[in-house]
PDB file of C-alpha atoms in Angstrom:
ATOM      1  CA  MET A  24      18.476 -20.265   1.123  1.00 74.00           C
ATOM      2  CA  ASP A  25      18.165 -19.942  -2.590  1.00 82.00           C
ATOM      3  CA  LEU A  26      18.790 -16.207  -3.865  1.00 88.00           C
ATOM      4  CA  VAL A  27      18.841 -17.491  -7.196  1.00 86.00           C
ATOM      5  CA  ALA A  28      15.194 -17.946  -7.243  1.00 87.00           C
ATOM      6  CA  VAL A  29      14.692 -14.216  -6.917  1.00 90.00           C
ATOM      7  CA  ILE A  30      13.066 -13.231 -10.283  1.00 89.00           C
ATOM      8  CA  GLY A  31      15.672 -11.036 -11.859  1.00 90.00           C
ATOM      9  CA  LEU A  32      18.981 -12.108 -10.147  1.00 91.00           C
ATOM     10  CA  SER A  33      21.390 -14.057 -12.020  1.00 91.00           C
ATOM     11  CA  ALA A  34      24.121 -16.066 -10.259  1.00 92.00           C
ATOM     12  CA  SER A  35      26.861 -13.903 -11.487  1.00 93.00           C
ATOM     13  CA  GLY A  36      24.625 -11.164 -10.072  1.00 92.00           C
ATOM     14  CA  ILE A  37      24.526 -12.887  -6.524  1.00 93.00           C
ATOM     15  CA  GLN A  38      28.082 -13.632  -6.494  1.00 94.00           C
ATOM     16  CA  THR A  39      28.723  -9.524  -7.308  1.00 94.00           C
ATOM     17  CA  ILE A  40      26.265  -8.693  -4.011  1.00 93.00           C
ATOM     18  CA  LEU A  41      27.410 -11.255  -1.915  1.00 93.00           C
ATOM     19  CA  SER A  42      31.304  -9.920  -2.142  1.00 93.00           C
ATOM     20  CA  GLU A  43      30.243  -7.018  -1.952  1.00 93.00           C
ATOM     21  CA  ILE A  44      27.906  -7.274   1.269  1.00 91.00           C
ATOM     22  CA  GLY A  45      28.398 -10.671   2.803  1.00 89.00           C
ATOM     23  CA  THR A  46      26.334 -12.658   4.343  1.00 87.00           C
ATOM     24  CA  ASP A  47      25.976 -11.148   7.892  1.00 89.00           C
ATOM     25  CA  MET A  48      23.425  -8.645   7.820  1.00 90.00           C
ATOM     26  CA  SER A  49      24.143  -7.502  11.447  1.00 91.00           C
ATOM     27  CA  ARG A  50      25.879  -4.575  10.312  1.00 92.00           C
ATOM     28  CA  PHE A  51      22.686  -3.140   8.852  1.00 94.00           C
ATOM     29  CA  PRO A  52      20.180  -2.550  11.555  1.00 94.00           C
ATOM     30  CA  THR A  53      17.195  -2.820   9.812  1.00 95.00           C
ATOM     31  CA  VAL A  54      16.479  -2.741   5.487  1.00 95.00           C
ATOM     32  CA  LYS A  55      16.032   1.075   5.064  1.00 94.00           C
ATOM     33  CA  HIS A  56      20.042   1.192   6.770  1.00 94.00           C
ATOM     34  CA  PHE A  57      20.598  -0.869   3.881  1.00 94.00           C
ATOM     35  CA  CYS A  58      18.888   0.324   1.094  1.00 94.00           C
ATOM     36  CA  ALA A  59      20.484   3.606   2.260  1.00 92.00           C
ATOM     37  CA  TRP A  60      24.328   2.545   2.122  1.00 93.00           C
ATOM     38  CA  LEU A  61      23.199   1.220  -1.457  1.00 94.00           C
ATOM     39  CA  GLY A  62      21.982   4.213  -2.426  1.00 92.00           C
ATOM     40  CA  LEU A  63      18.539   2.854  -3.489  1.00 92.00           C
ATOM     41  CA  ALA A  64      16.273   4.898  -0.674  1.00 88.00           C
ATOM     42  CA  PRO A  65      14.712   8.342  -1.830  1.00 84.00           C
ATOM     43  CA  ARG A  66      16.272  10.987   0.348  1.00 85.00           C
ATOM     44  CA  ASN A  67      14.199  13.494   0.907  1.00 85.00           C
ATOM     45  CA  ASP A  68      15.022  17.397   1.346  1.00 89.00           C
ATOM     46  CA  ILE A  69      12.144  18.624   3.531  1.00 89.00           C
ATOM     47  CA  SER A  70      11.523  22.226   4.945  1.00 92.00           C
ATOM     48  CA  GLY A  71       8.618  23.155   7.073  1.00 92.00           C
ATOM     49  CA  GLY A  72       6.989  20.001   6.462  1.00 91.00           C
ATOM     50  CA  LYS A  73       7.094  19.924   2.452  1.00 92.00           C
ATOM     51  CA  VAL A  74       8.853  17.761   0.454  1.00 89.00           C
ATOM     52  CA  LEU A  75      11.749  20.311  -1.425  1.00 91.00           C
ATOM     53  CA  ARG A  76      13.376  17.372  -3.747  1.00 87.00           C
ATOM     54  CA  SER A  77      13.261  13.804  -3.645  1.00 83.00           C
ATOM     55  CA  ARG A  78      17.041  12.136  -4.779  1.00 80.00           C
ATOM     56  CA  THR A  79      18.851   8.958  -4.482  1.00 81.00           C
ATOM     57  CA  HIS A  80      22.932   9.446  -3.716  1.00 80.00           C
ATOM     58  CA  LYS A  81      24.736   8.443  -6.246  1.00 83.00           C
ATOM     59  CA  VAL A  82      26.991   5.452  -4.954  1.00 83.00           C
ATOM     60  CA  VAL A  83      29.781   3.935  -6.609  1.00 83.00           C
ATOM     61  CA  ASN A  84      29.148  -0.027  -5.838  1.00 88.00           C
ATOM     62  CA  ARG A  85      28.850  -2.754  -7.615  1.00 94.00           C
ATOM     63  CA  ALA A  86      26.097  -4.522  -5.373  1.00 94.00           C
ATOM     64  CA  THR A  87      23.999  -1.658  -6.339  1.00 93.00           C
ATOM     65  CA  GLN A  88      24.318  -1.725 -10.132  1.00 94.00           C
ATOM     66  CA  ALA A  89      23.849  -5.702  -9.539  1.00 95.00           C
ATOM     67  CA  PHE A  90      20.514  -5.060  -7.948  1.00 95.00           C
ATOM     68  CA  ARG A  91      19.624  -2.224 -11.303  1.00 94.00           C
ATOM     69  CA  GLN A  92      20.469  -4.783 -13.278  1.00 94.00           C
ATOM     70  CA  ALA A  93      18.314  -7.159 -11.807  1.00 95.00           C
ATOM     71  CA  ALA A  94      15.503  -4.301 -11.883  1.00 95.00           C
ATOM     72  CA  GLN A  95      16.239  -4.113 -15.518  1.00 94.00           C
ATOM     73  CA  SER A  96      16.131  -7.611 -16.572  1.00 94.00           C
ATOM     74  CA  VAL A  97      12.121  -8.210 -14.959  1.00 93.00           C
ATOM     75  CA  SER A  98      10.863  -5.310 -16.794  1.00 90.00           C
ATOM     76  CA  ARG A  99       8.773  -7.735 -19.480  1.00 89.00           C
ATOM     77  CA  SER A 100       8.668 -10.928 -17.087  1.00 89.00           C
ATOM     78  CA  ASP A 101       5.807 -12.259 -16.177  1.00 90.00           C
ATOM     79  CA  SER A 102       5.873 -11.655 -12.163  1.00 90.00           C
ATOM     80  CA  ALA A 103       4.776  -9.898  -9.776  1.00 92.00           C
ATOM     81  CA  ILE A 104       8.092  -7.673  -9.591  1.00 93.00           C
ATOM     82  CA  GLY A 105       7.659  -7.555 -13.170  1.00 93.00           C
ATOM     83  CA  ALA A 106       3.952  -5.756 -12.766  1.00 92.00           C
ATOM     84  CA  TYR A 107       5.393  -3.568 -10.104  1.00 93.00           C
ATOM     85  CA  TYR A 108       7.883  -2.194 -12.540  1.00 95.00           C
ATOM     86  CA  ARG A 109       5.515  -1.532 -15.127  1.00 94.00           C
ATOM     87  CA  THR A 110       2.800   0.129 -12.810  1.00 92.00           C
ATOM     88  CA  MET A 111       6.143   2.408 -11.341  1.00 94.00           C
ATOM     89  CA  ARG A 112       7.221   3.024 -14.864  1.00 96.00           C
ATOM     90  CA  ALA A 113       3.694   4.431 -16.126  1.00 95.00           C
ATOM     91  CA  ARG A 114       3.763   6.455 -12.656  1.00 93.00           C
ATOM     92  CA  LYS A 115       7.560   7.933 -12.443  1.00 92.00           C
ATOM     93  CA  GLY A 116       9.154   7.000 -15.770  1.00 94.00           C
ATOM     94  CA  PRO A 117      11.921   4.177 -16.594  1.00 94.00           C
ATOM     95  CA  GLN A 118      14.323   5.337 -14.707  1.00 93.00           C
ATOM     96  CA  GLN A 119      12.757   5.865 -11.329  1.00 92.00           C
ATOM     97  CA  ALA A 120      10.689   2.426 -11.942  1.00 94.00           C
ATOM     98  CA  THR A 121      14.401   0.862 -12.170  1.00 95.00           C
ATOM     99  CA  VAL A 122      15.368   2.516  -8.741  1.00 94.00           C
ATOM    100  CA  ALA A 123      12.462   1.426  -6.893  1.00 94.00           C
ATOM    101  CA  THR A 124      12.231  -2.079  -8.259  1.00 96.00           C
ATOM    102  CA  ALA A 125      15.883  -2.270  -7.449  1.00 95.00           C
ATOM    103  CA  HIS A 126      14.903  -0.685  -3.902  1.00 96.00           C
ATOM    104  CA  LYS A 127      12.106  -4.126  -3.474  1.00 95.00           C
ATOM    105  CA  ILE A 128      14.609  -6.200  -4.990  1.00 95.00           C
ATOM    106  CA  ALA A 129      17.470  -5.262  -2.584  1.00 95.00           C
ATOM    107  CA  ARG A 130      14.274  -5.602   0.346  1.00 95.00           C
ATOM    108  CA  ILE A 131      13.776  -9.171  -0.422  1.00 94.00           C
ATOM    109  CA  VAL A 132      17.165 -10.167  -0.371  1.00 94.00           C
ATOM    110  CA  TYR A 133      18.156  -8.617   2.836  1.00 95.00           C
ATOM    111  CA  HIS A 134      15.055 -10.382   4.483  1.00 93.00           C
ATOM    112  CA  LEU A 135      16.261 -13.573   3.188  1.00 92.00           C
ATOM    113  CA  LEU A 136      19.598 -12.921   4.032  1.00 92.00           C
ATOM    114  CA  LYS A 137      18.502 -11.809   7.352  1.00 92.00           C
ATOM    115  CA  TYR A 138      16.273 -14.388   8.718  1.00 90.00           C
ATOM    116  CA  GLY A 139      17.371 -17.627   6.255  1.00 88.00           C
ATOM    117  CA  GLU A 140      14.030 -18.291   4.845  1.00 86.00           C
ATOM    118  CA  ALA A 141      13.073 -19.488   1.293  1.00 87.00           C
ATOM    119  CA  TYR A 142      11.642 -17.406  -1.441  1.00 87.00           C
ATOM    120  CA  GLU A 143       8.480 -17.401  -2.053  1.00 87.00           C
ATOM    121  CA  ALA A 144       7.394 -15.558  -5.621  1.00 85.00           C
ATOM    122  CA  GLU A 145       4.015 -14.167  -5.319  1.00 85.00           C
ATOM    123  CA  SER A 146       1.613 -14.004  -8.616  1.00 87.00           C
ATOM    124  CA  VAL A 147       0.847 -11.728 -11.084  1.00 88.00           C
ATOM    125  CA  GLU A 148      -2.263 -12.449 -10.545  1.00 91.00           C
ATOM    126  CA  SER A 149      -2.362 -12.251  -6.672  1.00 92.00           C
ATOM    127  CA  TYR A 150      -0.404  -8.929  -6.960  1.00 90.00           C
ATOM    128  CA  GLU A 151      -2.866  -7.162  -9.809  1.00 90.00           C
ATOM    129  CA  GLN A 152      -5.470  -8.117  -7.344  1.00 92.00           C
ATOM    130  CA  GLN A 153      -4.052  -6.071  -4.008  1.00 93.00           C
ATOM    131  CA  ARG A 154      -3.648  -3.387  -6.480  1.00 91.00           C
ATOM    132  CA  GLN A 155      -7.001  -2.886  -7.403  1.00 91.00           C
ATOM    133  CA  GLU A 156      -8.019  -3.737  -4.004  1.00 93.00           C
ATOM    134  CA  ARG A 157      -5.700  -0.623  -2.918  1.00 94.00           C
ATOM    135  CA  GLU A 158      -6.853   1.437  -5.297  1.00 92.00           C
ATOM    136  CA  ARG A 159     -10.499   0.917  -4.984  1.00 92.00           C
ATOM    137  CA  ARG A 160     -10.136   1.704  -1.109  1.00 94.00           C
ATOM    138  CA  GLN A 161      -8.187   4.608  -1.757  1.00 94.00           C
ATOM    139  CA  LEU A 162     -11.345   5.600  -4.405  1.00 93.00           C
ATOM    140  CA  GLU A 163     -14.024   5.220  -1.644  1.00 92.00           C
ATOM    141  CA  ARG A 164     -11.998   7.330   0.791  1.00 94.00           C
ATOM    142  CA  ARG A 165     -11.523  10.214  -1.672  1.00 93.00           C
ATOM    143  CA  ALA A 166     -15.206   9.806  -2.220  1.00 91.00           C
ATOM    144  CA  GLN A 167     -16.358  10.080   1.284  1.00 91.00           C
ATOM    145  CA  LYS A 168     -13.889  12.807   2.105  1.00 93.00           C
ATOM    146  CA  LEU A 169     -15.761  14.431  -0.705  1.00 91.00           C
ATOM    147  CA  GLY A 170     -19.393  13.831   0.130  1.00 91.00           C
ATOM    148  CA  PHE A 171     -20.094  10.845  -2.530  1.00 89.00           C
ATOM    149  CA  THR A 172     -21.015   7.203  -2.154  1.00 87.00           C
ATOM    150  CA  LEU A 173     -19.443   4.547  -4.818  1.00 84.00           C
ATOM    151  CA  THR A 174     -21.607   2.182  -6.023  1.00 84.00           C
ATOM    152  CA  PRO A 175     -20.669  -1.147  -7.767  1.00 80.00           C
ATOM    153  CA  VAL A 176     -21.918  -1.039 -11.812  1.00 80.00           C
ATOM    154  CA  THR A 177     -22.581  -4.316 -13.345  1.00 77.00           C
ATOM    155  CA  THR A 178     -22.429  -4.041 -17.002  1.00 67.00           C
ATOM    156  CA  SER A 179     -24.145  -6.693 -19.367  1.00 61.00           C
ATOM    157  CA  GLN A 180     -23.235  -8.224 -22.808  1.00 56.00           C
ATOM    158  CA  GLU A 181     -26.603  -6.213 -24.010  1.00 53.00           C
ATOM    159  CA  GLU A 182     -25.561  -2.826 -23.230  1.00 55.00           C
ATOM    160  CA  HIS A 183     -22.424  -2.718 -25.644  1.00 54.00           C
ATOM    161  CA  VAL A 184     -24.663  -3.459 -28.316  1.00 56.00           C
ATOM    162  CA  ILE A 185     -24.397  -0.970 -30.925  1.00 55.00           C
ATOM    163  CA  GLU A 186     -27.129  -0.229 -32.845  1.00 58.00           C
ATOM    164  CA  PRO A 187     -27.158   1.665 -36.241  1.00 59.00           C
ATOM    165  CA  ALA A 188     -28.492   5.356 -36.888  1.00 59.00           C
ATOM    166  CA  PRO A 189     -31.403   5.157 -38.716  1.00 63.00           C
ATOM    167  CA  GLY A 190     -31.506   6.038 -42.415  1.00 53.00           C
TER     168      GLY A 190
END
């Protein structure tokens, strides 16, 4: 498998990651265990079913630093992971976006090392289309819950013409 194909990871970053975690992923039962060990998974304090606060563990780990650097490097790239970073930055801010994107890249690396498959990068267009479809379904569910129905509106070029005021 070629880990350099993962967008954001460089050869030196992969060397750092592999020197820290190795190639045997059997010591991590799931990807959630792996990301929690890296300190990239959220740790929620819950009481009575309510999330009191959510944060990540402070971890002194060179692999975590490499994943965070990879997340920073994709911020302006024309890729699905770059689009994910920009979406998260708009929603949560730059620090949380870096952690979320590093978490996403770590999940990809775990899957590649565990199953030995080749990495196939998702295109920005397919990512944006999936995101818009998810958002549309969510809006339809909210509207239905409130007793409304959504109808698509088609706009033509004639409707956008602004006519000057008389006089």
